[in-house]
mmCIF file of C-alpha atoms in Angstrom:
data_model
loop_
_atom_site.group_PDB
_atom_site.id
_atom_site.type_symbol
_atom_site.label_atom_id
_atom_site.label_comp_id
_atom_site.label_asym_id
_atom_site.label_seq_id
_atom_site.Cartn_x
_atom_site.Cartn_y
_atom_site.Cartn_z
ATOM 1 C CA VAL A 1 0.000 0.000 0.000
ATOM 2 C CA CYS A 2 1.427 3.387 -0.975
ATOM 3 C CA PRO A 3 2.312 5.323 2.214
ATOM 4 C CA GLU A 4 1.643 8.636 0.467
ATOM 5 C CA CYS A 5 -1.711 8.166 -1.328
ATOM 6 C CA ASN A 6 -2.958 4.881 0.238
ATOM 7 C CA TYR A 7 -3.256 3.215 -3.184
ATOM 8 C CA HIS A 8 -3.673 -0.539 -2.720
ATOM 9 C CA GLU A 9 -1.309 -2.349 -5.093
ATOM 10 C CA LYS A 10 -2.331 -5.778 -6.366
ATOM 11 C CA ILE A 11 -1.101 -8.677 -4.259
ATOM 12 C CA ASP A 12 -1.508 -12.397 -4.843
ATOM 13 C CA ALA A 13 -3.557 -14.953 -2.925
ATOM 14 C CA GLU A 14 -0.608 -15.912 -0.732
ATOM 15 C CA GLY A 15 -0.267 -12.279 0.337
ATOM 16 C CA TYR A 16 -3.839 -12.282 1.643
ATOM 17 C CA PHE A 17 -3.326 -15.602 3.442
ATOM 18 C CA LYS A 18 -0.348 -14.091 5.281
ATOM 19 C CA ILE A 19 -2.276 -10.924 6.181
ATOM 20 C CA ILE A 20 -5.224 -12.883 7.577
ATOM 21 C CA PHE A 21 -3.518 -15.918 9.122
ATOM 22 C CA GLY A 22 0.116 -14.889 9.551
ATOM 23 C CA CYS A 23 3.131 -16.326 7.744
ATOM 24 C CA ASP A 24 3.097 -20.128 7.342
ATOM 25 C CA ASN A 25 0.160 -20.377 9.725
ATOM 26 C CA TYR A 26 -2.305 -21.935 7.301
ATOM 27 C CA GLU A 27 -2.888 -25.101 5.290
ATOM 28 C CA GLU A 28 -3.621 -24.956 1.576
ATOM 29 C CA LEU A 29 -6.472 -27.162 0.348
ATOM 30 C CA LEU A 30 -7.729 -28.299 -3.069
ATOM 31 C CA ASP A 31 -4.449 -27.431 -4.788
ATOM 32 C CA ASP A 32 -4.378 -30.369 -7.220
ATOM 33 C CA PHE A 33 -7.104 -29.172 -9.630
ATOM 34 C CA VAL A 34 -5.992 -28.184 -13.140
ATOM 35 C CA PRO A 35 -8.240 -26.754 -15.913
ATOM 36 C CA VAL A 36 -9.050 -28.861 -18.977
ATOM 37 C CA ASP A 37 -9.542 -27.721 -22.584
ATOM 38 C CA PHE A 38 -12.985 -29.286 -23.114
ATOM 39 C CA LEU A 39 -13.625 -27.458 -26.384
ATOM 40 C CA ASP A 40 -10.222 -27.551 -28.137
ATOM 41 C CA PHE A 41 -10.479 -23.771 -28.032
ATOM 42 C CA THR A 42 -7.939 -21.615 -29.861
ATOM 43 C CA ASP A 43 -7.549 -17.841 -29.863
ATOM 44 C CA LEU A 44 -3.990 -16.515 -30.200
ATOM 45 C CA LYS A 45 -2.880 -19.975 -29.070
ATOM 46 C CA PRO A 46 -4.623 -23.227 -28.095
ATOM 47 C CA TYR A 47 -6.187 -23.060 -24.633
ATOM 48 C CA SER A 48 -4.394 -26.298 -23.690
ATOM 49 C CA GLN A 49 -1.062 -24.600 -24.437
ATOM 50 C CA ARG A 50 -2.132 -21.447 -22.591
ATOM 51 C CA ILE A 51 -2.790 -23.549 -19.486
ATOM 52 C CA ILE A 52 0.650 -25.188 -19.715
ATOM 53 C CA ASP A 53 2.401 -21.846 -20.257
ATOM 54 C CA THR A 54 0.554 -20.155 -17.386
ATOM 55 C CA VAL A 55 1.257 -23.010 -14.957
ATOM 56 C CA GLU A 56 4.973 -22.868 -15.862
ATOM 57 C CA LYS A 57 5.095 -19.066 -15.613
ATOM 58 C CA THR A 58 3.181 -18.630 -12.348
ATOM 59 C CA GLY A 59 3.684 -21.925 -10.517
ATOM 60 C CA LEU A 60 -0.081 -21.962 -9.952
ATOM 61 C CA HIS A 61 -2.535 -24.658 -11.018
ATOM 62 C CA GLU A 62 -5.554 -22.341 -11.229
ATOM 63 C CA ALA A 63 -6.768 -18.794 -10.616
ATOM 64 C CA MET A 64 -8.055 -19.557 -7.105
ATOM 65 C CA ARG A 65 -6.233 -20.830 -4.040
ATOM 66 C CA VAL A 66 -7.949 -22.099 -0.892
ATOM 67 C CA ALA A 67 -6.445 -21.954 2.596
ATOM 68 C CA LEU A 68 -7.567 -23.068 6.039
ATOM 69 C CA GLY A 69 -6.258 -21.268 9.073
ATOM 70 C CA LYS A 70 -7.194 -19.554 12.309
ATOM 71 C CA LEU A 71 -8.374 -15.994 12.824
ATOM 72 C CA ASN A 72 -8.390 -15.078 16.511
ATOM 73 C CA GLU A 73 -8.207 -18.771 17.435
ATOM 74 C CA HIS A 74 -11.252 -19.620 15.323
ATOM 75 C CA LYS A 75 -11.018 -21.558 12.064
ATOM 76 C CA LEU A 76 -11.687 -19.753 8.794
ATOM 77 C CA LEU A 77 -11.611 -20.933 5.178
ATOM 78 C CA VAL A 78 -10.361 -18.372 2.646
ATOM 79 C CA ALA A 79 -10.718 -18.795 -1.123
ATOM 80 C CA ALA A 80 -8.628 -16.117 -2.823
ATOM 81 C CA MET A 81 -8.208 -15.391 -6.523
ATOM 82 C CA ASP A 82 -4.838 -14.858 -8.135
ATOM 83 C CA PHE A 83 -4.943 -12.407 -11.052
ATOM 84 C CA ASN A 84 -1.657 -13.769 -12.415
ATOM 85 C CA PHE A 85 -3.469 -16.883 -13.691
ATOM 86 C CA ILE A 86 -5.311 -15.812 -16.873
ATOM 87 C CA GLY A 87 -6.602 -12.626 -15.262
ATOM 88 C CA GLY A 88 -8.222 -14.418 -12.337
ATOM 89 C CA SER A 89 -10.902 -15.582 -14.747
ATOM 90 C CA LEU A 90 -13.782 -17.774 -13.597
ATOM 91 C CA GLY A 91 -13.620 -21.263 -15.088
ATOM 92 C CA SER A 92 -14.852 -24.730 -14.225
ATOM 93 C CA VAL A 93 -12.022 -25.402 -11.767
ATOM 94 C CA MET A 94 -12.658 -22.203 -9.816
ATOM 95 C CA GLY A 95 -16.349 -23.067 -9.646
ATOM 96 C CA GLU A 96 -15.521 -26.536 -8.354
ATOM 97 C CA LYS A 97 -13.102 -25.155 -5.770
ATOM 98 C CA ILE A 98 -15.775 -22.791 -4.471
ATOM 99 C CA ALA A 99 -18.326 -25.617 -4.368
ATOM 100 C CA ARG A 100 -15.974 -27.894 -2.427
ATOM 101 C CA SER A 101 -14.976 -25.041 -0.117
ATOM 102 C CA ILE A 102 -18.650 -24.548 0.714
ATOM 103 C CA ASP A 103 -19.056 -28.294 1.364
ATOM 104 C CA TYR A 104 -16.036 -28.171 3.688
ATOM 105 C CA CYS A 105 -17.436 -25.176 5.586
ATOM 106 C CA ILE A 106 -20.806 -26.869 6.044
ATOM 107 C CA GLU A 107 -19.238 -30.138 7.195
ATOM 108 C CA HIS A 108 -16.890 -28.475 9.700
ATOM 109 C CA LYS A 109 -19.156 -25.536 10.593
ATOM 110 C CA ILE A 110 -16.632 -22.811 9.823
ATOM 111 C CA PRO A 111 -17.158 -19.469 8.032
ATOM 112 C CA LEU A 112 -16.106 -18.708 4.447
ATOM 113 C CA LEU A 113 -14.299 -15.697 3.027
ATOM 114 C CA ILE A 114 -13.944 -15.322 -0.749
ATOM 115 C CA ILE A 115 -11.500 -12.688 -2.014
ATOM 116 C CA SER A 116 -12.307 -11.680 -5.581
ATOM 117 C CA ARG A 117 -9.967 -10.180 -8.169
ATOM 118 C CA SER A 118 -11.082 -11.118 -11.647
ATOM 119 C CA GLY A 119 -11.676 -9.993 -15.198
ATOM 120 C CA GLY A 120 -14.797 -12.187 -15.294
ATOM 121 C CA ALA A 121 -15.737 -15.471 -16.933
ATOM 122 C CA ARG A 122 -13.021 -17.381 -18.828
ATOM 123 C CA MET A 123 -13.943 -17.116 -22.487
ATOM 124 C CA GLN A 124 -11.865 -20.181 -23.443
ATOM 125 C CA GLU A 125 -14.334 -22.372 -21.542
ATOM 126 C CA SER A 126 -17.441 -20.719 -23.012
ATOM 127 C CA ALA A 127 -20.662 -22.208 -21.549
ATOM 128 C CA PHE A 128 -18.685 -24.306 -19.048
ATOM 129 C CA SER A 129 -17.496 -21.042 -17.526
ATOM 130 C CA LEU A 130 -20.917 -19.386 -17.560
ATOM 131 C CA MET A 131 -22.462 -22.375 -15.779
ATOM 132 C CA GLN A 132 -20.244 -21.582 -12.778
ATOM 133 C CA LEU A 133 -22.374 -18.496 -12.082
ATOM 134 C CA ALA A 134 -25.405 -20.695 -11.419
ATOM 135 C CA LYS A 135 -23.365 -23.417 -9.717
ATOM 136 C CA THR A 136 -21.664 -21.154 -7.169
ATOM 137 C CA SER A 137 -24.870 -19.214 -6.464
ATOM 138 C CA SER A 138 -26.762 -22.463 -5.811
ATOM 139 C CA LYS A 139 -24.029 -23.766 -3.508
ATOM 140 C CA LEU A 140 -24.142 -20.545 -1.508
ATOM 141 C CA ASN A 141 -27.831 -21.214 -0.847
ATOM 142 C CA GLN A 142 -26.721 -24.403 0.930
ATOM 143 C CA LEU A 143 -24.388 -22.294 3.066
ATOM 144 C CA VAL A 144 -27.313 -20.021 3.960
ATOM 145 C CA ALA A 145 -29.468 -23.020 4.878
ATOM 146 C CA ALA A 146 -26.691 -24.279 7.165
ATOM 147 C CA LYS A 147 -26.406 -20.789 8.755
ATOM 148 C CA ILE A 148 -22.699 -20.565 7.992
ATOM 149 C CA PRO A 149 -21.403 -16.980 7.532
ATOM 150 C CA TYR A 150 -19.983 -15.937 4.155
ATOM 151 C CA ILE A 151 -18.150 -12.670 3.572
ATOM 152 C CA SER A 152 -17.230 -11.481 0.083
ATOM 153 C CA LEU A 153 -14.173 -9.215 -0.160
ATOM 154 C CA MET A 154 -13.866 -7.449 -3.513
ATOM 155 C CA THR A 155 -10.487 -6.104 -4.617
ATOM 156 C CA HIS A 156 -9.281 -4.322 -7.744
ATOM 157 C CA PRO A 157 -10.698 -5.315 -10.195
ATOM 158 C CA THR A 158 -13.834 -7.403 -9.564
ATOM 159 C CA THR A 159 -15.802 -7.552 -12.794
ATOM 160 C CA GLY A 160 -17.901 -9.653 -15.165
ATOM 161 C CA GLY A 161 -19.401 -12.972 -14.183
ATOM 162 C CA VAL A 162 -17.724 -12.948 -10.759
ATOM 163 C CA THR A 163 -19.592 -9.759 -9.840
ATOM 164 C CA ALA A 164 -22.751 -11.225 -11.385
ATOM 165 C CA SER A 165 -22.628 -14.243 -9.076
ATOM 166 C CA PHE A 166 -20.875 -15.095 -5.815
ATOM 167 C CA ALA A 167 -19.008 -11.798 -5.272
ATOM 168 C CA MET A 168 -22.263 -9.933 -4.607
ATOM 169 C CA LEU A 169 -23.944 -12.697 -2.576
ATOM 170 C CA GLY A 170 -22.123 -12.359 0.734
ATOM 171 C CA ASP A 171 -23.832 -11.989 4.084
ATOM 172 C CA LEU A 172 -21.557 -8.965 4.028
ATOM 173 C CA ASN A 173 -20.114 -7.514 0.822
ATOM 174 C CA ILE A 174 -16.954 -5.544 1.542
ATOM 175 C CA ALA A 175 -14.149 -4.062 -0.536
ATOM 176 C CA GLU A 176 -10.723 -2.480 -0.487
ATOM 177 C CA PRO A 177 -10.443 1.279 -1.150
ATOM 178 C CA GLY A 178 -10.472 2.396 -4.770
ATOM 179 C CA ALA A 179 -11.318 -1.020 -6.226
ATOM 180 C CA LEU A 180 -13.089 -1.231 -9.588
ATOM 181 C CA ILE A 181 -16.280 -3.222 -9.025
ATOM 182 C CA GLY A 182 -18.865 -3.760 -11.730
ATOM 183 C CA PHE A 183 -20.164 -5.995 -14.486
ATOM 184 C CA ALA A 184 -19.103 -4.325 -17.737
ATOM 185 C CA GLY A 185 -16.250 -1.827 -17.733
ATOM 186 C CA PRO A 186 -16.846 1.955 -17.840
ATOM 187 C CA ARG A 187 -15.678 2.272 -21.461
ATOM 188 C CA VAL A 188 -18.132 -0.381 -22.653
ATOM 189 C CA ILE A 189 -20.990 1.249 -20.737
ATOM 190 C CA GLU A 190 -20.205 4.704 -22.114
ATOM 191 C CA GLU A 191 -20.121 3.373 -25.662
ATOM 192 C CA THR A 192 -23.460 1.633 -25.095
ATOM 193 C CA ILE A 193 -25.454 4.428 -23.444
ATOM 194 C CA LYS A 194 -23.628 7.265 -25.281
ATOM 195 C CA LYS A 195 -23.290 9.252 -22.068
ATOM 196 C CA LYS A 196 -20.415 10.338 -19.854
ATOM 197 C CA LEU A 197 -20.331 8.425 -16.577
ATOM 198 C CA PRO A 198 -20.063 10.219 -13.211
ATOM 199 C CA GLU A 199 -16.690 10.745 -11.560
ATOM 200 C CA GLY A 200 -15.520 7.673 -9.648
ATOM 201 C CA PHE A 201 -18.111 5.425 -11.281
ATOM 202 C CA GLN A 202 -17.760 1.750 -10.199
ATOM 203 C CA THR A 203 -15.143 2.437 -7.534
ATOM 204 C CA SER A 204 -15.748 0.777 -4.188
ATOM 205 C CA GLU A 205 -16.581 4.207 -2.725
ATOM 206 C CA PHE A 206 -19.253 4.716 -5.420
ATOM 207 C CA GLN A 207 -20.680 1.240 -4.768
ATOM 208 C CA LEU A 208 -20.788 1.871 -1.015
ATOM 209 C CA GLU A 209 -22.640 5.164 -1.530
ATOM 210 C CA ASN A 210 -25.188 3.412 -3.760
ATOM 211 C CA GLY A 211 -25.853 0.517 -1.407
ATOM 212 C CA PHE A 212 -23.927 -2.337 -3.044
ATOM 213 C CA LEU A 213 -21.326 -2.641 -0.265
ATOM 214 C CA ASP A 214 -21.572 -2.860 3.511
ATOM 215 C CA PHE A 215 -18.210 -1.245 4.247
ATOM 216 C CA ILE A 216 -14.735 -0.548 2.856
ATOM 217 C CA VAL A 217 -11.705 -1.865 4.716
ATOM 218 C CA GLU A 218 -8.070 -0.894 4.289
ATOM 219 C CA ARG A 219 -5.671 -3.793 4.021
ATOM 220 C CA LYS A 220 -3.842 -2.860 7.227
ATOM 221 C CA ASN A 221 -7.126 -3.241 9.150
ATOM 222 C CA LEU A 222 -8.376 -6.361 7.373
ATOM 223 C CA GLN A 223 -7.425 -8.969 9.963
ATOM 224 C CA GLN A 224 -8.814 -6.953 12.880
ATOM 225 C CA LYS A 225 -12.043 -6.047 11.073
ATOM 226 C CA LEU A 226 -12.709 -9.635 9.980
ATOM 227 C CA GLY A 227 -12.114 -10.821 13.519
ATOM 228 C CA ILE A 228 -14.736 -8.392 14.846
ATOM 229 C CA VAL A 229 -17.258 -9.284 12.147
ATOM 230 C CA PHE A 230 -16.964 -13.053 12.541
ATOM 231 C CA GLU A 231 -17.223 -12.682 16.319
ATOM 232 C CA MET A 232 -20.497 -10.810 15.786
ATOM 233 C CA PHE A 233 -21.759 -13.641 13.578
ATOM 234 C CA ARG A 234 -20.840 -16.212 16.234
ATOM 235 C CA ASN A 235 -22.700 -14.311 18.919
#
């Protein structure tokens, strides 16, 4: 975070795990899932090759990592996106990881935190990607039925199908300062409606003012704030 202007630079999933749980104080789960090229899809390169190249470049298997740890002596499951893996895009593996994370939370009666940073649905998986919107939303209904808390933390950027599904379905929807949060980007909207958008449109501050967020939390206060919130849920 910039000490002068408080701009929140992008960090990876591991960075959030360390902020919330402390260094090496968590266990990573569901880390053996790898995406599959169901459709033999090719854009600038075959999707199968893109997966191989991205895995080699980033050391990641997918755009979401899941960790189990303790926050104030209470267990918490965190599913965090990593933008370095194909723009944090939502594909079938991410949907499955979220589904299994929810199953784990229900079985062990622990709360769920999803940290979103995504360009949206993964176009290389087409309908398989879009089906994850319905899948994750349906699984979250099971979490509601089990009365297990779910907090959605949106970071810069949270867009597309992620915003249109699980990112906006938290018991509390929260965000970092200055994050871009929306479905389509501002440029696309302006070209569609042929009007100039208001200053700060789709920032987390704009979304808070218009009722889409419950509060904004700076990264330095994240661990403390989550601890307070989850304690309230427990009580």
